[in-house]
Coordinates of C-alpha atoms in Angstrom, one line a residue:
Chain P
M1 CA -7.2 55.1 25.0
S2 CA -3.6 54.0 25.0
L3 CA -4.6 50.7 26.5
Y4 CA -7.1 50.2 23.8
A5 CA -4.5 51.1 21.2
T6 CA -1.9 48.7 22.7
R7 CA -4.5 45.9 22.7
R8 CA -5.4 46.6 19.1
R9 CA -1.8 46.7 18.1
R10 CA -1.0 43.4 19.9
N11 CA -4.0 41.8 18.3
S12 CA -3.2 42.9 14.8
M13 CA 0.4 41.7 15.2
A14 CA -0.8 38.3 16.5
T15 CA -3.3 37.8 13.7
S16 CA -0.9 38.8 11.0
L17 CA 1.6 36.3 12.4
A18 CA -1.1 33.6 12.1
W19 CA -1.7 34.6 8.5
G20 CA 2.0 34.5 8.0
A21 CA 2.2 31.0 9.4
A22 CA -0.5 29.8 7.1
I23 CA 1.2 31.3 4.1
F24 CA 4.5 29.9 5.2
G25 CA 3.1 26.4 5.3
L26 CA 1.4 26.7 1.9
T27 CA 4.6 28.2 0.4
W28 CA 6.6 25.0 1.1
L29 CA 3.9 22.8 -0.4
L30 CA 3.9 24.9 -3.6
L31 CA 7.7 25.1 -3.7
I32 CA 8.0 21.3 -3.5
L33 CA 5.3 20.6 -6.0
A34 CA 6.8 23.2 -8.4
A35 CA 10.2 21.7 -8.1
L36 CA 8.8 18.2 -8.7
L37 CA 7.0 19.3 -11.8
Y38 CA 9.9 21.3 -13.2
E39 CA 12.5 18.6 -12.7
G40 CA 10.3 15.6 -13.1
L41 CA 8.4 16.4 -16.3
R42 CA 11.6 16.8 -18.3
G43 CA 12.3 13.1 -17.9
L44 CA 8.8 11.9 -18.4
S45 CA 8.6 9.8 -21.6
P46 CA 7.1 6.4 -22.6
A47 CA 10.5 4.8 -21.9
V48 CA 10.0 5.4 -18.2
F49 CA 7.1 2.9 -18.3
T50 CA 8.5 0.4 -20.7
Q51 CA 12.2 0.0 -19.9
M52 CA 14.2 -1.3 -17.0
T53 CA 16.4 0.8 -14.7
P54 CA 19.6 1.4 -16.7
P55 CA 23.2 1.2 -15.8
P56 CA 24.7 4.7 -15.7
G57 CA 25.1 6.4 -19.0
S58 CA 22.6 4.5 -21.0
Q59 CA 18.9 4.8 -21.8
G60 CA 16.4 3.3 -19.5
G61 CA 13.2 3.6 -17.5
L62 CA 11.6 2.6 -14.2
L63 CA 9.5 -0.3 -15.3
N64 CA 10.9 -2.9 -12.9
A65 CA 10.7 -0.4 -10.0
I66 CA 7.1 0.5 -10.7
A67 CA 6.2 -3.2 -11.0
G68 CA 8.0 -4.1 -7.8
S69 CA 6.3 -1.2 -5.9
L70 CA 2.9 -2.3 -7.1
V71 CA 3.5 -6.0 -6.3
M72 CA 4.8 -5.3 -2.8
T73 CA 2.1 -2.7 -2.0
I74 CA -0.6 -5.1 -3.1
I75 CA 0.7 -8.0 -1.1
G76 CA 1.3 -5.7 1.9
V77 CA -2.2 -4.4 1.8
A78 CA -3.6 -7.8 1.2
I79 CA -1.9 -9.1 4.4
G80 CA -2.3 -6.0 6.5
A81 CA -5.7 -4.7 5.7
P82 CA -7.8 -7.8 6.7
L83 CA -5.8 -8.1 9.9
G84 CA -6.3 -4.4 10.7
M85 CA -10.0 -4.6 9.9
L86 CA -10.6 -7.7 12.0
A87 CA -8.8 -6.2 14.9
G88 CA -10.7 -2.9 14.5
T89 CA -13.9 -4.9 14.3
Y90 CA -13.2 -6.6 17.6
M91 CA -12.4 -3.3 19.3
A92 CA -15.5 -1.5 18.1
E93 CA -18.1 -4.4 18.1
Y94 CA -17.2 -7.0 20.7
G95 CA -14.7 -5.6 23.2
R96 CA -15.7 -2.0 23.3
Y97 CA -15.1 -1.8 27.0
S98 CA -12.6 -4.6 27.4
K99 CA -9.1 -4.1 28.7
L100 CA -7.6 -5.7 25.6
T101 CA -9.2 -3.0 23.5
I102 CA -7.6 -0.2 25.6
V103 CA -4.2 -1.8 25.4
V104 CA -4.4 -2.6 21.7
R105 CA -5.6 0.9 20.9
F106 CA -2.7 2.4 22.8
I107 CA -0.1 0.0 21.2
N108 CA -1.6 0.7 17.8
D109 CA -1.4 4.4 18.2
I110 CA 2.3 3.9 19.0
L111 CA 2.8 1.7 15.9
L112 CA 1.0 4.3 13.8
S113 CA 3.8 6.8 14.5
A114 CA 6.7 4.5 15.2
P115 CA 9.7 5.1 12.9
S116 CA 9.3 3.0 9.9
I117 CA 13.0 2.2 9.8
V118 CA 12.5 0.3 13.1
I119 CA 9.9 -1.8 11.4
G120 CA 12.4 -2.5 8.7
L121 CA 14.9 -3.7 11.3
F122 CA 12.3 -5.9 12.9
V123 CA 11.5 -7.6 9.6
Y124 CA 15.2 -7.9 8.9
T125 CA 15.8 -9.9 12.1
L126 CA 12.5 -11.8 11.7
L127 CA 12.7 -12.8 8.0
V128 CA 15.8 -11.7 6.1
G129 CA 18.3 -13.0 8.7
P130 CA 16.8 -16.5 9.0
M131 CA 16.2 -16.7 5.2
G132 CA 19.7 -15.6 4.6
H133 CA 18.9 -13.1 1.8
F134 CA 16.8 -10.1 0.9
S135 CA 13.5 -10.7 -0.7
G136 CA 10.4 -9.1 -2.1
I137 CA 8.2 -11.0 0.3
S138 CA 10.0 -9.6 3.4
G139 CA 9.5 -6.1 1.8
A140 CA 5.8 -6.8 1.5
V141 CA 5.6 -8.0 5.1
A142 CA 7.3 -4.8 6.3
L143 CA 4.7 -2.8 4.3
A144 CA 1.9 -4.9 5.8
L145 CA 3.1 -4.0 9.3
L146 CA 2.7 -0.3 8.3
V147 CA -0.7 -0.9 6.8
I148 CA -2.2 -2.5 10.0
P149 CA -2.2 0.5 12.3
V150 CA -3.8 2.8 9.7
V151 CA -6.5 0.4 8.8
L152 CA -7.2 -0.6 12.4
R153 CA -7.5 3.0 13.5
T154 CA -10.0 4.0 10.8
T155 CA -12.0 0.8 11.0
E156 CA -12.5 1.3 14.7
D157 CA -13.3 5.0 14.4
M158 CA -15.8 4.4 11.5
L159 CA -17.6 1.5 13.2
L160 CA -17.9 3.6 16.4
L161 CA -19.7 6.2 14.3
V162 CA -22.4 3.7 13.2
P163 CA -25.5 4.4 15.4
G164 CA -26.1 1.7 18.0
S165 CA -29.8 1.8 17.2
M166 CA -29.1 0.2 13.8
R167 CA -27.5 -2.7 15.5
E168 CA -30.3 -2.9 18.0
A169 CA -32.9 -3.0 15.2
A170 CA -31.1 -5.8 13.5
S171 CA -30.6 -7.8 16.7
A172 CA -34.2 -7.3 17.6
L173 CA -35.1 -9.0 14.3
G174 CA -33.1 -12.0 15.5
A175 CA -30.0 -11.5 13.4
P176 CA -26.9 -13.1 15.0
R177 CA -24.0 -10.8 16.0
A178 CA -21.8 -11.8 13.1
L179 CA -24.6 -10.9 10.6
V180 CA -25.3 -7.6 12.4
I181 CA -21.7 -6.7 11.9
G182 CA -21.3 -8.0 8.4
K183 CA -24.6 -6.8 6.9
V184 CA -25.4 -3.7 9.0
A185 CA -22.3 -2.2 10.6
Y186 CA -19.9 -2.8 7.7
R187 CA -22.4 -1.6 5.2
A188 CA -23.1 1.6 7.1
A189 CA -19.4 2.3 7.5
K190 CA -18.3 1.2 4.0
A191 CA -17.0 4.6 2.8
G192 CA -15.0 5.0 5.9
L193 CA -13.5 1.5 5.6
V194 CA -12.4 2.2 2.0
T195 CA -10.9 5.5 3.2
G196 CA -8.8 3.7 5.7
I197 CA -7.4 1.3 3.1
L198 CA -6.8 4.1 0.6
L199 CA -4.9 6.1 3.3
A200 CA -2.9 3.0 4.1
V201 CA -2.0 2.5 0.4
A202 CA -0.9 6.1 0.2
R203 CA 1.2 5.7 3.3
V204 CA 3.1 2.7 2.2
S205 CA 3.6 3.5 -1.4
G206 CA 6.1 6.2 -0.5
E207 CA 7.8 4.3 2.2
T208 CA 11.5 3.8 1.6
A209 CA 13.2 3.1 4.9
P210 CA 11.6 -0.3 5.7
L211 CA 12.4 -1.5 2.1
L212 CA 16.1 -0.6 2.2
F213 CA 17.1 -3.8 3.9
T214 CA 14.2 -6.1 3.4
A215 CA 13.5 -6.0 -0.3
L216 CA 16.8 -4.2 -1.1
N217 CA 16.8 -3.5 -4.8
N218 CA 17.1 -5.1 -8.2
Q219 CA 18.4 -3.7 -11.4
F220 CA 16.5 -6.2 -13.5
W221 CA 13.0 -7.5 -13.9
S222 CA 12.1 -9.9 -11.2
S223 CA 8.8 -11.5 -10.5
D224 CA 10.3 -13.9 -7.9
L225 CA 9.1 -12.9 -4.5
N226 CA 11.9 -14.9 -2.9
A227 CA 14.5 -12.7 -4.6
P228 CA 15.5 -9.0 -4.0
M229 CA 12.9 -6.7 -5.7
A230 CA 13.2 -3.2 -7.0
S231 CA 10.8 -0.5 -5.7
L232 CA 10.3 3.0 -6.8
P233 CA 11.3 4.7 -3.5
V234 CA 14.5 2.7 -3.1
V235 CA 15.4 3.4 -6.8
I236 CA 14.8 7.1 -6.2
F237 CA 17.1 6.9 -3.1
Q238 CA 19.9 5.2 -4.9
F239 CA 19.7 7.2 -8.1
A240 CA 19.3 10.6 -6.4
L241 CA 22.5 10.0 -4.3
S242 CA 24.5 8.8 -7.4
P243 CA 26.8 11.2 -9.2
Y244 CA 25.3 10.4 -12.6
K245 CA 23.1 13.1 -14.2
D246 CA 20.8 10.6 -16.1
W247 CA 20.2 8.6 -12.9
Q248 CA 19.3 11.8 -11.0
Q249 CA 16.9 12.7 -13.8
L250 CA 15.2 9.3 -13.4
A251 CA 15.0 9.8 -9.7
W252 CA 13.2 13.1 -10.2
T253 CA 10.8 11.5 -12.6
G254 CA 10.1 8.7 -10.2
A255 CA 9.6 11.2 -7.4
L256 CA 7.0 13.0 -9.5
L257 CA 5.1 9.8 -10.3
I258 CA 5.1 8.7 -6.6
T259 CA 4.0 12.1 -5.2
F260 CA 1.1 12.5 -7.6
A261 CA -0.1 9.0 -7.1
V262 CA 0.1 9.4 -3.3
L263 CA -1.6 12.8 -3.3
A264 CA -4.4 11.5 -5.7
L265 CA -5.0 8.6 -3.3
S266 CA -5.2 10.8 -0.2
I267 CA -7.4 13.4 -1.9
T268 CA -9.8 10.6 -3.0
A269 CA -9.8 9.2 0.6
R270 CA -10.6 12.6 2.0
A271 CA -13.4 13.2 -0.6
L272 CA -14.9 9.9 0.4
S273 CA -14.8 10.5 4.1
A274 CA -16.1 14.1 3.6
G275 CA -19.1 12.8 1.8
R276 CA -19.8 10.5 4.7
R277 CA -19.5 13.2 7.3
K278 CA -22.0 15.4 5.5
S279 CA -24.6 12.6 5.2
K280 CA -24.3 11.9 8.9
Chain W
M1 CA -61.8 -15.1 5.8
S2 CA -60.8 -18.1 7.8
E3 CA -60.5 -20.0 4.5
L4 CA -58.1 -17.4 3.1
A5 CA -56.0 -17.7 6.2
M6 CA -56.0 -21.4 5.9
E7 CA -55.0 -21.3 2.3
S8 CA -52.1 -18.9 2.7
A9 CA -50.8 -21.0 5.6
A10 CA -51.2 -24.2 3.6
P11 CA -48.0 -24.4 1.5
R12 CA -45.8 -24.5 4.6
P13 CA -42.1 -25.0 4.1
A14 CA -40.7 -28.2 5.4
V15 CA -40.1 -28.0 9.1
V16 CA -36.5 -26.7 9.7
D17 CA -34.5 -28.1 12.4
R18 CA -34.3 -25.0 14.5
T19 CA -31.8 -26.2 16.9
K20 CA -29.5 -27.2 14.1
A21 CA -29.8 -23.9 12.4
L22 CA -29.3 -22.0 15.6
S23 CA -26.3 -24.0 16.6
S24 CA -24.7 -23.4 13.2
I25 CA -25.4 -19.7 13.5
A26 CA -23.9 -19.8 17.0
L27 CA -20.8 -21.5 15.7
L28 CA -20.4 -18.9 12.9
D29 CA -20.8 -16.2 15.6
W30 CA -18.2 -17.8 17.8
I31 CA -15.7 -18.2 14.9
F32 CA -16.1 -14.6 13.9
F33 CA -15.6 -13.4 17.4
Q34 CA -12.6 -15.5 17.9
V35 CA -11.0 -14.4 14.6
T36 CA -11.5 -10.7 15.4
R37 CA -10.1 -11.2 18.9
A38 CA -7.1 -13.1 17.5
A39 CA -6.4 -10.2 15.1
A40 CA -6.4 -7.8 18.0
V41 CA -4.0 -10.0 20.0
I42 CA -1.7 -10.3 16.9
V43 CA -1.4 -6.5 16.8
L44 CA -0.2 -6.7 20.5
I45 CA 2.2 -9.5 19.7
I46 CA 3.7 -7.5 16.8
L47 CA 4.8 -4.7 19.1
G48 CA 6.1 -7.2 21.6
G49 CA 7.9 -8.8 18.7
V50 CA 9.5 -5.6 17.6
I51 CA 11.0 -5.0 21.1
V52 CA 12.1 -8.6 21.6
S53 CA 13.7 -8.9 18.1
L54 CA 15.5 -5.6 18.5
V55 CA 16.9 -6.6 21.9
H56 CA 17.8 -10.0 20.6
G57 CA 19.5 -8.4 17.5
S58 CA 21.5 -6.0 19.6
L59 CA 22.7 -8.5 22.2
P60 CA 26.2 -8.9 20.6
A61 CA 26.7 -5.2 20.7
I62 CA 25.3 -4.8 24.2
R63 CA 27.7 -7.5 25.4
A64 CA 30.7 -6.0 23.5
F65 CA 30.2 -2.3 24.6
G66 CA 27.9 -2.3 27.6
P67 CA 26.3 0.9 28.6
G68 CA 29.4 2.8 27.4
F69 CA 27.8 2.5 23.9
L70 CA 25.6 5.4 24.8
F71 CA 28.4 7.7 25.6
S72 CA 31.1 6.7 23.2
Q73 CA 31.9 8.9 20.2
A74 CA 33.8 6.1 18.4
W75 CA 32.6 4.8 15.0
N76 CA 35.1 2.6 13.4
P77 CA 34.0 -0.3 11.3
V78 CA 37.6 -1.4 10.7
T79 CA 38.3 -2.0 14.4
D80 CA 34.7 -2.8 15.3
N81 CA 34.5 0.0 17.8
F82 CA 31.1 1.7 17.9
G83 CA 29.4 4.4 20.0
A84 CA 26.0 6.0 19.8
L85 CA 26.7 9.5 21.1
P86 CA 27.1 11.4 17.8
A87 CA 23.9 9.8 16.4
I88 CA 21.9 10.5 19.5
F89 CA 23.3 14.0 19.6
G90 CA 22.3 14.6 15.9
T91 CA 18.9 13.1 16.4
I92 CA 18.1 15.4 19.4
V93 CA 19.6 18.6 17.8
T94 CA 17.8 18.2 14.5
S95 CA 14.5 17.5 16.3
V96 CA 15.0 20.5 18.6
I97 CA 15.6 22.8 15.6
A98 CA 12.5 21.3 14.0
M99 CA 10.3 21.9 17.0
L100 CA 11.6 25.4 17.6
I101 CA 10.3 26.3 14.1
A102 CA 7.3 24.0 13.8
V103 CA 5.6 24.6 17.1
P104 CA 4.9 28.4 16.8
V105 CA 4.1 28.1 13.1
G106 CA 1.9 25.1 13.6
I107 CA -0.1 26.8 16.4
G108 CA -0.3 29.9 14.2
I109 CA -1.7 27.9 11.4
A110 CA -4.2 26.2 13.7
T111 CA -5.2 29.7 15.0
F112 CA -5.6 30.9 11.4
L113 CA -7.8 27.9 10.5
T114 CA -10.1 28.2 13.5
E115 CA -10.4 31.9 14.0
L116 CA -9.3 34.0 11.1
C117 CA -9.7 32.1 7.8
P118 CA -12.9 32.9 5.8
H119 CA -15.2 29.9 6.0
A120 CA -15.2 29.0 2.3
L121 CA -11.4 28.7 2.4
R122 CA -11.1 26.7 5.7
R123 CA -11.5 23.2 4.1
P124 CA -9.2 23.7 1.1
I125 CA -6.4 25.3 3.1
G126 CA -6.8 22.7 5.9
V127 CA -6.5 19.9 3.3
A128 CA -3.5 21.6 1.6
I129 CA -1.7 21.8 4.9
E130 CA -2.5 18.1 5.5
L131 CA -1.2 17.2 2.0
L132 CA 2.2 18.3 3.3
A133 CA 2.0 15.4 5.6
G134 CA 1.1 13.1 2.8
I135 CA 4.2 13.8 0.7
P136 CA 6.5 10.8 1.1
S137 CA 9.6 11.6 3.1
I138 CA 11.9 10.5 0.2
I139 CA 10.5 13.4 -1.8
Y140 CA 11.5 15.9 1.0
G141 CA 14.9 14.2 0.8
I142 CA 15.5 14.7 -2.9
W143 CA 14.0 18.2 -2.9
G144 CA 16.2 19.1 0.1
L145 CA 19.3 17.8 -1.5
F146 CA 18.9 19.3 -5.0
V147 CA 16.8 22.4 -4.4
F148 CA 16.9 23.5 -0.8
A149 CA 20.5 22.8 0.3
P150 CA 22.1 24.6 -2.6
F151 CA 19.8 27.6 -1.9
V152 CA 20.8 27.5 1.8
Q153 CA 24.5 27.2 0.8
T154 CA 24.6 30.2 -1.4
H155 CA 22.0 32.5 0.2
V156 CA 21.5 31.7 3.8
Q157 CA 24.6 30.3 5.4
P158 CA 27.1 32.9 4.3
G159 CA 24.8 35.5 5.7
L160 CA 24.5 33.6 9.0
I161 CA 28.3 33.2 9.2
S162 CA 29.1 36.8 8.6
L163 CA 26.2 38.0 10.8
F164 CA 27.2 36.0 13.9
G165 CA 31.0 35.9 13.2
D166 CA 31.8 38.4 15.9
V167 CA 29.2 37.4 18.5
P168 CA 30.9 35.3 21.2
V169 CA 28.7 32.1 21.5
L170 CA 26.8 32.3 18.3
S171 CA 30.0 32.5 16.3
S172 CA 30.8 28.9 17.1
I173 CA 27.2 27.7 16.5
F174 CA 27.3 29.2 13.0
A175 CA 30.8 28.4 12.1
G176 CA 32.6 26.6 9.4
P177 CA 32.3 26.6 5.6
P178 CA 28.8 26.7 4.2
Y179 CA 28.2 23.2 2.9
G180 CA 24.5 23.6 2.5
I181 CA 23.9 20.2 4.0
G182 CA 24.1 19.8 7.7
M183 CA 22.2 19.9 11.0
L184 CA 20.5 23.2 10.4
T185 CA 19.2 22.2 6.9
A186 CA 18.0 18.8 8.2
G187 CA 16.3 20.5 11.1
F188 CA 14.5 22.9 8.9
I189 CA 13.3 20.2 6.5
L190 CA 12.1 18.2 9.5
A191 CA 10.2 21.3 10.7
I192 CA 8.3 21.4 7.4
M193 CA 7.5 17.7 7.7
V194 CA 6.1 17.8 11.2
L195 CA 4.3 21.1 10.7
P196 CA 1.1 19.6 9.4
F197 CA 0.9 17.2 12.3
I198 CA 1.2 19.9 14.9
A199 CA -1.2 22.2 12.9
S200 CA -3.9 19.7 12.4
I201 CA -3.9 18.3 16.0
S202 CA -3.9 21.8 17.4
R203 CA -6.8 22.7 15.2
D204 CA -8.7 19.6 16.3
V205 CA -8.2 20.4 20.0
F206 CA -9.0 24.1 19.5
E207 CA -12.3 22.9 18.2
T208 CA -13.0 21.1 21.4
V209 CA -13.3 24.4 23.2
P210 CA -17.0 24.8 24.1
P211 CA -18.5 27.7 22.0
V212 CA -20.0 29.2 25.1
L213 CA -16.6 29.9 26.6
K214 CA -15.5 31.7 23.4
E215 CA -18.8 33.6 23.2
A216 CA -18.3 34.8 26.8
A217 CA -14.8 36.0 26.0
I218 CA -15.9 37.8 22.9
G219 CA -18.9 39.2 24.9
V220 CA -16.6 40.9 27.4
G221 CA -14.7 42.4 24.5
C222 CA -11.6 40.1 24.1
T223 CA -9.6 40.5 20.9
T224 CA -8.7 37.4 18.9
W225 CA -5.3 37.4 20.5
E226 CA -6.7 37.6 24.0
L227 CA -9.2 34.9 23.2
M228 CA -6.5 32.6 22.0
R229 CA -4.0 33.5 24.8
Y230 CA -6.4 33.5 27.8
V231 CA -9.2 31.2 26.8
V232 CA -8.4 28.7 24.1
L233 CA -4.8 27.9 24.8
P234 CA -5.2 27.4 28.6
Y235 CA -8.3 25.2 27.9
T236 CA -6.5 23.1 25.3
R237 CA -3.0 23.1 26.8
V238 CA -2.8 19.4 27.4
G239 CA -3.9 18.6 23.9
V240 CA -1.6 21.0 22.2
I241 CA 1.4 19.6 24.2
G242 CA 0.2 16.1 23.1
G243 CA 0.2 17.3 19.5
V244 CA 3.7 18.8 19.9
M245 CA 5.0 15.5 21.4
L246 CA 3.5 13.6 18.5
G247 CA 5.3 15.8 16.1
L248 CA 8.5 15.4 18.1
G249 CA 8.0 11.6 17.9
R250 CA 7.8 11.9 14.1
A251 CA 10.9 14.2 13.9
L252 CA 13.0 11.8 16.0
G253 CA 12.3 8.8 13.8
E254 CA 12.2 10.5 10.4
T255 CA 14.7 8.8 8.1
M256 CA 14.9 9.4 4.4
A257 CA 14.6 13.2 4.4
V258 CA 17.4 13.5 7.0
T259 CA 19.6 10.9 5.3
F260 CA 19.8 13.0 2.2
V261 CA 20.8 16.3 3.8
I262 CA 22.5 15.5 7.1
G263 CA 26.0 14.7 5.7
N264 CA 26.5 11.5 7.6
A265 CA 29.5 12.4 9.6
H266 CA 30.0 10.6 12.9
K267 CA 31.2 13.4 15.0
I268 CA 29.8 16.0 17.3
S269 CA 30.4 19.5 16.2
P270 CA 29.3 22.7 18.0
S271 CA 28.4 24.3 14.7
L272 CA 24.9 23.8 13.3
L273 CA 26.2 24.2 9.8
A274 CA 28.5 21.2 10.1
P275 CA 27.4 17.8 8.8
G276 CA 26.4 15.3 11.4
T277 CA 24.3 12.2 11.6
T278 CA 21.2 10.9 13.2
I279 CA 20.3 7.4 14.5
S280 CA 17.9 6.7 11.6
A281 CA 20.2 8.2 8.9
T282 CA 23.1 6.0 10.2
I283 CA 21.0 2.9 9.9
A284 CA 19.7 3.8 6.5
N285 CA 23.1 4.6 5.1
E286 CA 25.1 1.8 6.6
F287 CA 22.9 -1.2 7.3
T288 CA 23.2 -2.9 3.9
E289 CA 27.0 -2.3 3.8
A290 CA 27.6 -3.5 7.4
V291 CA 29.7 -6.6 7.4
G292 CA 30.4 -8.5 10.5
D293 CA 28.1 -9.3 13.4
I294 CA 29.2 -6.5 15.7
Y295 CA 28.7 -3.8 13.1
T296 CA 25.2 -5.1 12.2
S297 CA 24.4 -5.5 15.9
A298 CA 25.6 -2.0 16.7
L299 CA 23.2 -0.6 14.1
I300 CA 20.3 -2.7 15.5
E301 CA 21.1 -1.4 19.0
L302 CA 20.9 2.1 17.5
G303 CA 17.5 1.1 16.3
L304 CA 16.5 -0.1 19.7
I305 CA 17.6 3.2 21.3
L306 CA 15.6 5.1 18.7
F307 CA 12.6 2.9 19.3
V308 CA 12.8 3.4 23.1
I309 CA 13.1 7.2 22.8
T310 CA 10.2 7.5 20.4
F311 CA 8.1 5.0 22.4
I312 CA 8.4 7.2 25.5
V313 CA 7.7 10.4 23.6
L314 CA 4.7 8.9 21.7
A315 CA 3.3 7.3 24.9
I316 CA 3.3 10.6 26.6
A317 CA 1.7 12.3 23.6
R318 CA -1.1 9.7 23.4
Y319 CA -1.7 9.9 27.1
M320 CA -2.2 13.7 26.9
L321 CA -4.4 13.5 23.8
M322 CA -6.5 10.8 25.5
R323 CA -7.0 13.2 28.4
I324 CA -8.2 16.0 26.2
E325 CA -10.5 13.7 24.3
R326 CA -12.1 12.6 27.5
K327 CA -12.6 16.2 28.5
S328 CA -14.4 17.0 25.2
A329 CA -16.6 13.9 25.4

């Protein structure tokens, strides 16, 4: 009887600890979101979207930072996503059992979790050093290097999920390999491929470290990719660490914008891939 | 009948040059194959490029300081004398604190999600935990600086200092004025950040346990705790350790959140409440202000050290996760 009681006691202790762990995790999510809403909403006004980042003590918004973020993210994804998709296609369709695939998969998994600040240093020595100045384009390249591993991974995974019998059917009709991939495999995996790109956008739009010394920052409007460019995360970094109250307020508002954009993207991506998994 | 057949066959298309069509298709095929393979090779080259460029960039510092760089505590931009030890120390200490908190909690969450949670709530709670991983690290930084650190400063640290003030070893670990920012705060925020990775990978590997094993354990009367402790955890040990290593890799390289709350002081202090620095925080804080080749190069060498450390940790993690994947396949 006492053994039974001990086992029951131990079990209820362990299960309540597991419940506690889940509540612990959710609490931080709620605390962070609550703080963002509380601090960020106060500063949310049309000026945020229509005015440039101000010098301390005067009115201003985040327009140039938002625009810079958009531009660099779009270019980064435009460079990184095709490259990642093509490499993923090779790994899933052509070289499924080749040595190259195994090595690339391993390297890509490392890149996927490698510290993004190291990618920033890489781009600095590759582009910023030789060019002699910080620029929007090197920021975009740094982001592209972060897009590649995410897109590559999801492309490979999603193409591997496409049943081989579909490819065999197409091949049996005489379709060449490239058409089988383009018209059958890509089409079947479409939702998954889009998910990968959305996840990559979500990942890079909050990245700060690789932009610190590639794109640097710019207090003014700039559409010149060859010049330093502002971005939302870097502005948040600068303004939050400044001693000025109005700059800190803008940092919170920027943080609110970024977080909800990123969370919306990743929820959309999840919804897409969930629909796919169900239909499978 | 035969007339009909004749008629339908009559308007024949002009004869296509089959060899020409086939060869153009073959060319297209060949191009597509080469393009995809080139993309795969480029990904390889990128990693090689990262290592080569970091080594190249840190050569001046390597020549100037030699292996002593790793063990020197100096950090003086004026005299161009640099050492990596405080940054390495801070990186390791904050990561260890993070893992001490995140590993048990992460495994607890994974247990909750696979064994205890009502089915209807499993997906929403799982997604909510993963959203923690989606929040950009700069957000953790600004939240940590303005919300969490002041709370720690007024409510947690004075308590810790007075609680351990008379205990021999602990009194020096929890010593000094309560700044709010410092190693302990940074470690705790890192713990929250890596928690979702450990939780979701543990959950995934827990789900690779064959149902028949679990059914057998429940059949002989195991409690949930005994099921986890004697069946699930031993079966998934390699995968869980892989997940933990992956979380460790993240914690070692995390930059922005730590930069906000670490205090950026180049010294080694026995107290966890004291400000310190990490490799990534040093680079983020000082890189754009670094003047002179040696200063820049020393920072790049720090980046190289960080990359080597995380590469080793991540490689071990991936190897272990590959093993458990093969087991479940």
